[in-house]
């Protein structure tokens, strides 16, 4: 089920490609112990699995076309200004609306320009087959100018533990950090894995990676150490344009992320009361 047989940059303690049980062992760096992974939530998708990471992350370059990327960017730039939430190091759009303080989504459809054809395309890969609503119902759109980023965080229990991110504009590196790292608060966190997200790619993070780790984007003007191997880019072998990064660095432009999620608790009543149905 997992792609253990592929070339790994890190040793695998207990590879068992013939396993048919419902849990199995994921590749992981030495010293991290062994984690049990549920079977991949996605079938026909194994070639996109990022082998170094704990279960599970998938990376698909060129998930959308250049024309689709442009259409999405146009729609986003036409979003009414008051809809943007300005945060200290990025700005954010939330569709169809922000969750209530108790993490409930007031039921309302996502706009068509965000759903078709992208959600059916994800579903054709069985991406949302194990999520409660069978499809995403919430999309957060983040916009980062060069030098901007997002602090290490986890996405939390409001969602089915899976995020599917379409990237637009500029390449950017997503850093993955240990959650309960023992460190001096003054010390800079060091990511244990780095994922390079090319424009038009789809990154899916789920399972242990969703629940057991933090993720963030460093606020830098240039992403560096773009190369395979330890300290480099975990999805190097899966990149669509490896050639474009052989210099080892990438200057940030404006980068927009569309993060698709399935909110667990949905209220129909709330939507009606507010006249949103
Ligand atoms: O922009 C990204 O790819 C990450 C955004 C993120 O982590 C979030 O919206 O929770
Ligand atoms: Fe996040």
PDB file of C-alpha atoms and ligand atoms in Angstrom:
ATOM      1  CA  UNK A   1       0.000   0.000   0.000  1.00  0.00           C
ATOM      2  CA  UNK A   2       2.833   2.377   0.781  1.00  0.00           C
ATOM      3  CA  UNK A   3       5.729   3.113  -1.508  1.00  0.00           C
ATOM      4  CA  UNK A   4       8.441   1.611   0.654  1.00  0.00           C
ATOM      5  CA  UNK A   5      10.238   0.176  -2.318  1.00  0.00           C
ATOM      6  CA  UNK A   6      11.033   3.599  -3.702  1.00  0.00           C
ATOM      7  CA  UNK A   7      14.396   5.262  -3.247  1.00  0.00           C
ATOM      8  CA  UNK A   8      14.397   6.784   0.215  1.00  0.00           C
ATOM      9  CA  UNK A   9      16.722   9.452   1.477  1.00  0.00           C
ATOM     10  CA  UNK A  10      16.376   8.152   5.016  1.00  0.00           C
ATOM     11  CA  UNK A  11      16.629   4.635   6.377  1.00  0.00           C
ATOM     12  CA  UNK A  12      13.497   2.624   6.932  1.00  0.00           C
ATOM     13  CA  UNK A  13      13.532   0.551  10.122  1.00  0.00           C
ATOM     14  CA  UNK A  14      10.912  -1.928   9.232  1.00  0.00           C
ATOM     15  CA  UNK A  15       9.882  -1.893   5.602  1.00  0.00           C
ATOM     16  CA  UNK A  16       7.184  -4.395   4.834  1.00  0.00           C
ATOM     17  CA  UNK A  17       5.840  -3.823   1.345  1.00  0.00           C
ATOM     18  CA  UNK A  18       3.893  -7.077   1.412  1.00  0.00           C
ATOM     19  CA  UNK A  19       1.906  -6.123   4.501  1.00  0.00           C
ATOM     20  CA  UNK A  20      -1.829  -6.504   4.106  1.00  0.00           C
ATOM     21  CA  UNK A  21      -2.775  -5.582   7.652  1.00  0.00           C
ATOM     22  CA  UNK A  22      -4.715  -2.408   8.314  1.00  0.00           C
ATOM     23  CA  UNK A  23      -1.757  -0.644   9.885  1.00  0.00           C
ATOM     24  CA  UNK A  24       1.820  -0.512   8.761  1.00  0.00           C
ATOM     25  CA  UNK A  25       5.080   1.255   9.450  1.00  0.00           C
ATOM     26  CA  UNK A  26       6.010   4.484   7.742  1.00  0.00           C
ATOM     27  CA  UNK A  27       9.440   5.619   6.664  1.00  0.00           C
ATOM     28  CA  UNK A  28      10.934   7.947   9.258  1.00  0.00           C
ATOM     29  CA  UNK A  29      14.297   9.365  10.246  1.00  0.00           C
ATOM     30  CA  UNK A  30      16.337   7.425  12.792  1.00  0.00           C
ATOM     31  CA  UNK A  31      15.475   8.194  16.387  1.00  0.00           C
ATOM     32  CA  UNK A  32      11.869   9.084  15.799  1.00  0.00           C
ATOM     33  CA  UNK A  33      10.421   5.785  16.958  1.00  0.00           C
ATOM     34  CA  UNK A  34       7.856   3.935  14.936  1.00  0.00           C
ATOM     35  CA  UNK A  35       4.407   5.204  14.199  1.00  0.00           C
ATOM     36  CA  UNK A  36       1.458   3.192  13.146  1.00  0.00           C
ATOM     37  CA  UNK A  37      -0.281   4.489  10.074  1.00  0.00           C
ATOM     38  CA  UNK A  38      -3.804   3.833   8.984  1.00  0.00           C
ATOM     39  CA  UNK A  39      -3.933   2.609   5.424  1.00  0.00           C
ATOM     40  CA  UNK A  40      -3.514   5.336   2.889  1.00  0.00           C
ATOM     41  CA  UNK A  41      -6.757   7.327   2.604  1.00  0.00           C
ATOM     42  CA  UNK A  42      -6.180   7.600  -1.083  1.00  0.00           C
ATOM     43  CA  UNK A  43      -5.924   4.805  -3.588  1.00  0.00           C
ATOM     44  CA  UNK A  44      -4.239   5.093  -7.009  1.00  0.00           C
ATOM     45  CA  UNK A  45      -2.167   7.844  -5.485  1.00  0.00           C
ATOM     46  CA  UNK A  46       0.929   6.072  -4.206  1.00  0.00           C
ATOM     47  CA  UNK A  47       3.302   7.569  -6.733  1.00  0.00           C
ATOM     48  CA  UNK A  48       2.539  10.977  -5.232  1.00  0.00           C
ATOM     49  CA  UNK A  49       3.371  10.025  -1.672  1.00  0.00           C
ATOM     50  CA  UNK A  50       6.301  11.974  -0.205  1.00  0.00           C
ATOM     51  CA  UNK A  51       8.425   9.106   1.054  1.00  0.00           C
ATOM     52  CA  UNK A  52      10.397  10.806   3.858  1.00  0.00           C
ATOM     53  CA  UNK A  53       7.431  12.116   5.778  1.00  0.00           C
ATOM     54  CA  UNK A  54       5.366  10.334   8.400  1.00  0.00           C
ATOM     55  CA  UNK A  55       2.078   9.238   6.989  1.00  0.00           C
ATOM     56  CA  UNK A  56       0.925  10.964   5.142  1.00  0.00           C
ATOM     57  CA  UNK A  57       1.617  13.630   2.544  1.00  0.00           C
ATOM     58  CA  UNK A  58       1.021  13.601  -1.178  1.00  0.00           C
ATOM     59  CA  UNK A  59       2.363  16.030  -3.744  1.00  0.00           C
ATOM     60  CA  UNK A  60       1.025  16.389  -7.284  1.00  0.00           C
ATOM     61  CA  UNK A  61       2.708  18.954  -9.551  1.00  0.00           C
ATOM     62  CA  UNK A  62       0.580  20.623 -12.228  1.00  0.00           C
ATOM     63  CA  UNK A  63      -2.694  19.631 -10.592  1.00  0.00           C
ATOM     64  CA  UNK A  64      -4.243  22.664 -12.307  1.00  0.00           C
ATOM     65  CA  UNK A  65      -3.420  24.340 -15.615  1.00  0.00           C
ATOM     66  CA  UNK A  66      -1.874  27.764 -16.189  1.00  0.00           C
ATOM     67  CA  UNK A  67      -5.284  29.021 -17.418  1.00  0.00           C
ATOM     68  CA  UNK A  68      -7.020  27.716 -14.287  1.00  0.00           C
ATOM     69  CA  UNK A  69      -4.359  29.327 -12.097  1.00  0.00           C
ATOM     70  CA  UNK A  70      -4.957  32.651 -13.834  1.00  0.00           C
ATOM     71  CA  UNK A  71      -8.760  32.355 -13.461  1.00  0.00           C
ATOM     72  CA  UNK A  72      -8.412  31.635  -9.748  1.00  0.00           C
ATOM     73  CA  UNK A  73      -6.009  34.557  -9.252  1.00  0.00           C
ATOM     74  CA  UNK A  74      -8.420  36.859 -11.108  1.00  0.00           C
ATOM     75  CA  UNK A  75     -11.344  35.757  -8.936  1.00  0.00           C
ATOM     76  CA  UNK A  76      -9.304  36.265  -5.786  1.00  0.00           C
ATOM     77  CA  UNK A  77      -8.119  39.710  -6.828  1.00  0.00           C
ATOM     78  CA  UNK A  78     -11.768  40.657  -7.512  1.00  0.00           C
ATOM     79  CA  UNK A  79     -12.910  39.591  -4.029  1.00  0.00           C
ATOM     80  CA  UNK A  80     -14.371  42.620  -2.254  1.00  0.00           C
ATOM     81  CA  UNK A  81     -11.681  44.275  -0.131  1.00  0.00           C
ATOM     82  CA  UNK A  82     -13.672  44.056   3.138  1.00  0.00           C
ATOM     83  CA  UNK A  83     -13.765  40.267   2.790  1.00  0.00           C
ATOM     84  CA  UNK A  84     -10.030  40.072   3.437  1.00  0.00           C
ATOM     85  CA  UNK A  85      -8.776  39.570   6.984  1.00  0.00           C
ATOM     86  CA  UNK A  86      -5.449  41.337   7.426  1.00  0.00           C
ATOM     87  CA  UNK A  87      -3.080  39.426   9.680  1.00  0.00           C
ATOM     88  CA  UNK A  88       0.402  40.516  10.671  1.00  0.00           C
ATOM     89  CA  UNK A  89       2.229  38.542   7.986  1.00  0.00           C
ATOM     90  CA  UNK A  90      -0.369  37.570   5.370  1.00  0.00           C
ATOM     91  CA  UNK A  91      -3.964  38.215   4.421  1.00  0.00           C
ATOM     92  CA  UNK A  92      -6.791  35.718   4.438  1.00  0.00           C
ATOM     93  CA  UNK A  93     -10.127  35.029   2.708  1.00  0.00           C
ATOM     94  CA  UNK A  94     -12.542  32.484   4.199  1.00  0.00           C
ATOM     95  CA  UNK A  95     -15.219  30.655   2.183  1.00  0.00           C
ATOM     96  CA  UNK A  96     -18.121  30.301   2.666  1.00  0.00           C
ATOM     97  CA  UNK A  97     -17.681  32.020   6.071  1.00  0.00           C
ATOM     98  CA  UNK A  98     -15.667  31.917   9.281  1.00  0.00           C
ATOM     99  CA  UNK A  99     -16.461  29.123  11.751  1.00  0.00           C
ATOM    100  CA  UNK A 100     -18.423  29.992  14.896  1.00  0.00           C
ATOM    101  CA  UNK A 101     -16.436  30.234  18.159  1.00  0.00           C
ATOM    102  CA  UNK A 102     -17.413  26.607  18.815  1.00  0.00           C
ATOM    103  CA  UNK A 103     -15.999  25.547  15.427  1.00  0.00           C
ATOM    104  CA  UNK A 104     -19.330  25.065  13.659  1.00  0.00           C
ATOM    105  CA  UNK A 105     -19.759  25.862   9.982  1.00  0.00           C
ATOM    106  CA  UNK A 106     -23.036  27.551   9.053  1.00  0.00           C
ATOM    107  CA  UNK A 107     -24.101  25.516   6.061  1.00  0.00           C
ATOM    108  CA  UNK A 108     -23.705  27.392   2.819  1.00  0.00           C
ATOM    109  CA  UNK A 109     -22.306  26.265  -0.533  1.00  0.00           C
ATOM    110  CA  UNK A 110     -18.790  27.133  -1.617  1.00  0.00           C
ATOM    111  CA  UNK A 111     -18.683  29.423  -4.665  1.00  0.00           C
ATOM    112  CA  UNK A 112     -18.595  27.530  -7.951  1.00  0.00           C
ATOM    113  CA  UNK A 113     -15.289  29.089  -9.031  1.00  0.00           C
ATOM    114  CA  UNK A 114     -13.602  27.387  -6.054  1.00  0.00           C
ATOM    115  CA  UNK A 115     -15.260  24.005  -6.480  1.00  0.00           C
ATOM    116  CA  UNK A 116     -15.556  23.137 -10.195  1.00  0.00           C
ATOM    117  CA  UNK A 117     -13.536  21.429 -11.601  1.00  0.00           C
ATOM    118  CA  UNK A 118     -11.105  21.159  -8.687  1.00  0.00           C
ATOM    119  CA  UNK A 119     -13.158  19.209  -6.169  1.00  0.00           C
ATOM    120  CA  UNK A 120     -14.276  16.556  -8.712  1.00  0.00           C
ATOM    121  CA  UNK A 121     -10.635  16.289  -9.768  1.00  0.00           C
ATOM    122  CA  UNK A 122      -9.647  15.626  -6.146  1.00  0.00           C
ATOM    123  CA  UNK A 123     -12.515  13.161  -5.780  1.00  0.00           C
ATOM    124  CA  UNK A 124     -11.383  11.290  -8.879  1.00  0.00           C
ATOM    125  CA  UNK A 125      -8.238  10.510  -6.847  1.00  0.00           C
ATOM    126  CA  UNK A 126     -10.488   9.310  -3.982  1.00  0.00           C
ATOM    127  CA  UNK A 127      -9.105  12.150  -1.935  1.00  0.00           C
ATOM    128  CA  UNK A 128     -12.152  12.889   0.207  1.00  0.00           C
ATOM    129  CA  UNK A 129     -13.582   9.379   0.282  1.00  0.00           C
ATOM    130  CA  UNK A 130     -12.921   8.989   4.022  1.00  0.00           C
ATOM    131  CA  UNK A 131     -13.955  12.448   5.127  1.00  0.00           C
ATOM    132  CA  UNK A 132     -17.414  12.804   6.714  1.00  0.00           C
ATOM    133  CA  UNK A 133     -18.977  14.897   3.943  1.00  0.00           C
ATOM    134  CA  UNK A 134     -17.108  13.238   1.079  1.00  0.00           C
ATOM    135  CA  UNK A 135     -15.885  16.637  -0.079  1.00  0.00           C
ATOM    136  CA  UNK A 136     -14.433  19.831   1.342  1.00  0.00           C
ATOM    137  CA  UNK A 137     -16.890  22.412   2.682  1.00  0.00           C
ATOM    138  CA  UNK A 138     -14.452  25.159   3.725  1.00  0.00           C
ATOM    139  CA  UNK A 139     -11.627  26.948   1.919  1.00  0.00           C
ATOM    140  CA  UNK A 140      -9.108  29.325   3.492  1.00  0.00           C
ATOM    141  CA  UNK A 141      -7.172  31.415   0.989  1.00  0.00           C
ATOM    142  CA  UNK A 142      -3.857  32.821   2.220  1.00  0.00           C
ATOM    143  CA  UNK A 143      -1.869  35.445   0.362  1.00  0.00           C
ATOM    144  CA  UNK A 144       1.811  35.976   1.168  1.00  0.00           C
ATOM    145  CA  UNK A 145       3.962  38.741  -0.223  1.00  0.00           C
ATOM    146  CA  UNK A 146       7.737  38.184  -0.339  1.00  0.00           C
ATOM    147  CA  UNK A 147       9.039  38.143   3.228  1.00  0.00           C
ATOM    148  CA  UNK A 148       5.689  37.047   4.682  1.00  0.00           C
ATOM    149  CA  UNK A 149       4.807  33.696   6.235  1.00  0.00           C
ATOM    150  CA  UNK A 150       2.796  31.868   8.857  1.00  0.00           C
ATOM    151  CA  UNK A 151       4.015  30.843  12.327  1.00  0.00           C
ATOM    152  CA  UNK A 152       4.324  27.128  13.109  1.00  0.00           C
ATOM    153  CA  UNK A 153       0.858  25.887  14.066  1.00  0.00           C
ATOM    154  CA  UNK A 154      -1.534  22.969  13.788  1.00  0.00           C
ATOM    155  CA  UNK A 155      -4.902  23.154  12.083  1.00  0.00           C
ATOM    156  CA  UNK A 156      -6.752  21.548  14.961  1.00  0.00           C
ATOM    157  CA  UNK A 157      -9.815  19.425  15.605  1.00  0.00           C
ATOM    158  CA  UNK A 158     -12.473  21.509  13.804  1.00  0.00           C
ATOM    159  CA  UNK A 159     -11.607  19.695  10.598  1.00  0.00           C
ATOM    160  CA  UNK A 160     -11.392  16.153   9.351  1.00  0.00           C
ATOM    161  CA  UNK A 161      -7.615  15.664   9.612  1.00  0.00           C
ATOM    162  CA  UNK A 162      -6.743  16.460   6.038  1.00  0.00           C
ATOM    163  CA  UNK A 163      -5.864  19.633   4.131  1.00  0.00           C
ATOM    164  CA  UNK A 164      -5.560  19.791   0.335  1.00  0.00           C
ATOM    165  CA  UNK A 165      -3.642  22.883  -0.785  1.00  0.00           C
ATOM    166  CA  UNK A 166      -3.561  24.301  -4.302  1.00  0.00           C
ATOM    167  CA  UNK A 167      -0.677  26.760  -4.709  1.00  0.00           C
ATOM    168  CA  UNK A 168      -0.774  29.759  -7.036  1.00  0.00           C
ATOM    169  CA  UNK A 169       1.823  32.316  -8.097  1.00  0.00           C
ATOM    170  CA  UNK A 170       5.244  31.814  -6.582  1.00  0.00           C
ATOM    171  CA  UNK A 171       6.951  28.681  -5.232  1.00  0.00           C
ATOM    172  CA  UNK A 172       7.186  28.523  -1.444  1.00  0.00           C
ATOM    173  CA  UNK A 173       8.584  26.128   1.175  1.00  0.00           C
ATOM    174  CA  UNK A 174       6.285  24.675   3.833  1.00  0.00           C
ATOM    175  CA  UNK A 175       8.211  23.700   6.965  1.00  0.00           C
ATOM    176  CA  UNK A 176       7.183  20.815   9.218  1.00  0.00           C
ATOM    177  CA  UNK A 177       8.176  20.938  12.884  1.00  0.00           C
ATOM    178  CA  UNK A 178       8.064  18.576  15.811  1.00  0.00           C
ATOM    179  CA  UNK A 179       5.161  19.416  18.095  1.00  0.00           C
ATOM    180  CA  UNK A 180       6.612  18.874  21.538  1.00  0.00           C
ATOM    181  CA  UNK A 181      10.181  19.738  20.802  1.00  0.00           C
ATOM    182  CA  UNK A 182      12.235  20.425  23.964  1.00  0.00           C
ATOM    183  CA  UNK A 183      13.990  23.693  23.276  1.00  0.00           C
ATOM    184  CA  UNK A 184      14.886  27.041  24.684  1.00  0.00           C
ATOM    185  CA  UNK A 185      12.046  29.474  23.742  1.00  0.00           C
ATOM    186  CA  UNK A 186      14.672  31.907  22.391  1.00  0.00           C
ATOM    187  CA  UNK A 187      16.035  29.327  19.985  1.00  0.00           C
ATOM    188  CA  UNK A 188      14.859  29.296  16.416  1.00  0.00           C
ATOM    189  CA  UNK A 189      12.851  26.224  15.559  1.00  0.00           C
ATOM    190  CA  UNK A 190      14.484  23.944  13.018  1.00  0.00           C
ATOM    191  CA  UNK A 191      12.109  22.179  10.632  1.00  0.00           C
ATOM    192  CA  UNK A 192      12.435  18.405  10.429  1.00  0.00           C
ATOM    193  CA  UNK A 193      11.043  18.325   6.891  1.00  0.00           C
ATOM    194  CA  UNK A 194      10.645  20.943   4.155  1.00  0.00           C
ATOM    195  CA  UNK A 195       8.124  20.644   1.331  1.00  0.00           C
ATOM    196  CA  UNK A 196       8.516  22.775  -1.792  1.00  0.00           C
ATOM    197  CA  UNK A 197       5.142  23.810  -3.195  1.00  0.00           C
ATOM    198  CA  UNK A 198       5.300  24.811  -6.852  1.00  0.00           C
ATOM    199  CA  UNK A 199       2.602  26.977  -8.392  1.00  0.00           C
ATOM    200  CA  UNK A 200      -0.346  24.867  -9.659  1.00  0.00           C
ATOM    201  CA  UNK A 201       0.590  21.940  -7.408  1.00  0.00           C
ATOM    202  CA  UNK A 202      -1.637  20.088  -4.957  1.00  0.00           C
ATOM    203  CA  UNK A 203      -0.259  19.158  -1.537  1.00  0.00           C
ATOM    204  CA  UNK A 204      -2.310  16.862   0.680  1.00  0.00           C
ATOM    205  CA  UNK A 205      -1.369  16.545   4.353  1.00  0.00           C
ATOM    206  CA  UNK A 206      -3.249  14.068   6.499  1.00  0.00           C
ATOM    207  CA  UNK A 207      -2.924  11.376   9.180  1.00  0.00           C
ATOM    208  CA  UNK A 208      -0.038  11.661  11.620  1.00  0.00           C
ATOM    209  CA  UNK A 209       1.354  14.631   9.745  1.00  0.00           C
ATOM    210  CA  UNK A 210      -1.879  16.549  10.407  1.00  0.00           C
ATOM    211  CA  UNK A 211      -2.286  15.587  14.050  1.00  0.00           C
ATOM    212  CA  UNK A 212       1.259  15.079  15.335  1.00  0.00           C
ATOM    213  CA  UNK A 213       3.293  17.938  13.840  1.00  0.00           C
ATOM    214  CA  UNK A 214       3.282  21.694  13.312  1.00  0.00           C
ATOM    215  CA  UNK A 215       3.621  23.430   9.953  1.00  0.00           C
ATOM    216  CA  UNK A 216       4.542  26.950   8.937  1.00  0.00           C
ATOM    217  CA  UNK A 217       6.037  29.176   6.264  1.00  0.00           C
ATOM    218  CA  UNK A 218       9.114  31.243   7.036  1.00  0.00           C
ATOM    219  CA  UNK A 219       8.858  34.959   6.302  1.00  0.00           C
ATOM    220  CA  UNK A 220      11.815  35.180   3.932  1.00  0.00           C
ATOM    221  CA  UNK A 221      12.481  36.798   0.549  1.00  0.00           C
ATOM    222  CA  UNK A 222      14.380  33.799  -0.776  1.00  0.00           C
ATOM    223  CA  UNK A 223      13.861  30.090  -0.088  1.00  0.00           C
ATOM    224  CA  UNK A 224      17.249  28.378   0.142  1.00  0.00           C
ATOM    225  CA  UNK A 225      18.772  24.908   0.428  1.00  0.00           C
ATOM    226  CA  UNK A 226      16.527  23.630  -2.317  1.00  0.00           C
ATOM    227  CA  UNK A 227      18.088  20.250  -2.980  1.00  0.00           C
ATOM    228  CA  UNK A 228      17.451  16.587  -2.264  1.00  0.00           C
ATOM    229  CA  UNK A 229      18.605  14.885   0.923  1.00  0.00           C
ATOM    230  CA  UNK A 230      18.855  15.703   4.602  1.00  0.00           C
ATOM    231  CA  UNK A 231      17.953  19.333   5.346  1.00  0.00           C
ATOM    232  CA  UNK A 232      16.765  19.720   1.760  1.00  0.00           C
ATOM    233  CA  UNK A 233      13.389  19.261   0.131  1.00  0.00           C
ATOM    234  CA  UNK A 234      11.412  16.133   1.053  1.00  0.00           C
ATOM    235  CA  UNK A 235       9.415  16.104  -2.196  1.00  0.00           C
ATOM    236  CA  UNK A 236      12.416  16.832  -4.455  1.00  0.00           C
ATOM    237  CA  UNK A 237      11.845  13.698  -6.548  1.00  0.00           C
ATOM    238  CA  UNK A 238       8.195  14.608  -7.095  1.00  0.00           C
ATOM    239  CA  UNK A 239       8.744  18.187  -8.299  1.00  0.00           C
ATOM    240  CA  UNK A 240       7.322  19.115 -11.694  1.00  0.00           C
ATOM    241  CA  UNK A 241      10.195  21.466 -12.519  1.00  0.00           C
ATOM    242  CA  UNK A 242      13.257  20.150 -10.677  1.00  0.00           C
ATOM    243  CA  UNK A 243      15.456  21.883 -13.272  1.00  0.00           C
ATOM    244  CA  UNK A 244      14.035  25.229 -12.202  1.00  0.00           C
ATOM    245  CA  UNK A 245      15.464  24.786  -8.692  1.00  0.00           C
ATOM    246  CA  UNK A 246      18.930  23.371  -9.387  1.00  0.00           C
ATOM    247  CA  UNK A 247      20.484  26.688  -8.336  1.00  0.00           C
ATOM    248  CA  UNK A 248      19.284  25.761  -4.836  1.00  0.00           C
ATOM    249  CA  UNK A 249      17.352  28.971  -4.215  1.00  0.00           C
ATOM    250  CA  UNK A 250      14.063  30.532  -5.261  1.00  0.00           C
ATOM    251  CA  UNK A 251      13.135  34.190  -4.911  1.00  0.00           C
ATOM    252  CA  UNK A 252       9.645  34.651  -3.508  1.00  0.00           C
ATOM    253  CA  UNK A 253       6.961  36.424  -5.469  1.00  0.00           C
ATOM    254  CA  UNK A 254       3.331  36.751  -4.400  1.00  0.00           C
ATOM    255  CA  UNK A 255       2.112  33.303  -3.387  1.00  0.00           C
ATOM    256  CA  UNK A 256      -1.503  32.364  -2.799  1.00  0.00           C
ATOM    257  CA  UNK A 257      -2.708  29.115  -1.227  1.00  0.00           C
ATOM    258  CA  UNK A 258      -6.177  27.627  -1.470  1.00  0.00           C
ATOM    259  CA  UNK A 259      -6.550  25.260   1.480  1.00  0.00           C
ATOM    260  CA  UNK A 260      -9.528  22.904   1.143  1.00  0.00           C
ATOM    261  CA  UNK A 261     -10.924  21.343   4.331  1.00  0.00           C
ATOM    262  CA  UNK A 262     -13.922  19.408   5.624  1.00  0.00           C
ATOM    263  CA  UNK A 263     -15.389  21.002   8.778  1.00  0.00           C
ATOM    264  CA  UNK A 264     -16.758  18.216  10.974  1.00  0.00           C
ATOM    265  CA  UNK A 265     -19.694  20.097  12.532  1.00  0.00           C
ATOM    266  CA  UNK A 266     -22.125  21.802  10.169  1.00  0.00           C
ATOM    267  CA  UNK A 267     -25.285  23.606  11.217  1.00  0.00           C
ATOM    268  CA  UNK A 268     -28.172  23.901   8.764  1.00  0.00           C
ATOM    269  CA  UNK A 269     -30.164  25.934  11.222  1.00  0.00           C
ATOM    270  CA  UNK A 270     -27.535  28.651  11.483  1.00  0.00           C
ATOM    271  CA  UNK A 271     -27.499  29.187   7.742  1.00  0.00           C
ATOM    272  CA  UNK A 272     -31.305  29.531   7.620  1.00  0.00           C
ATOM    273  CA  UNK A 273     -31.438  31.904  10.531  1.00  0.00           C
ATOM    274  CA  UNK A 274     -28.929  34.151   8.869  1.00  0.00           C
ATOM    275  CA  UNK A 275     -30.682  33.888   5.520  1.00  0.00           C
ATOM    276  CA  UNK A 276     -27.682  32.345   3.836  1.00  0.00           C
ATOM    277  CA  UNK A 277     -29.344  29.293   2.248  1.00  0.00           C
TER     278      UNK A 277
HETATM  279  O1  LIG B   1      -0.277  28.665   2.849  1.00  0.00           O
HETATM  280  C1  LIG B   1      -0.115  27.489   3.172  1.00  0.00           C
HETATM  281  O2  LIG B   1       0.218  26.616   2.363  1.00  0.00           O
HETATM  282  C2  LIG B   1      -0.329  27.083   4.599  1.00  0.00           C
HETATM  283  C3  LIG B   1      -1.502  27.752   5.204  1.00  0.00           C
HETATM  284  C4  LIG B   1      -1.914  27.165   6.496  1.00  0.00           C
HETATM  285  O3  LIG B   1      -1.173  26.479   7.139  1.00  0.00           O
HETATM  286  C5  LIG B   1      -3.262  27.403   6.999  1.00  0.00           C
HETATM  287  O4  LIG B   1      -4.031  28.155   6.373  1.00  0.00           O
HETATM  288  O5  LIG B   1      -3.626  26.804   8.025  1.00  0.00           O
HETATM  289 FE1  LIG B   2      -2.272  25.410   8.668  1.00  0.00          FE
END
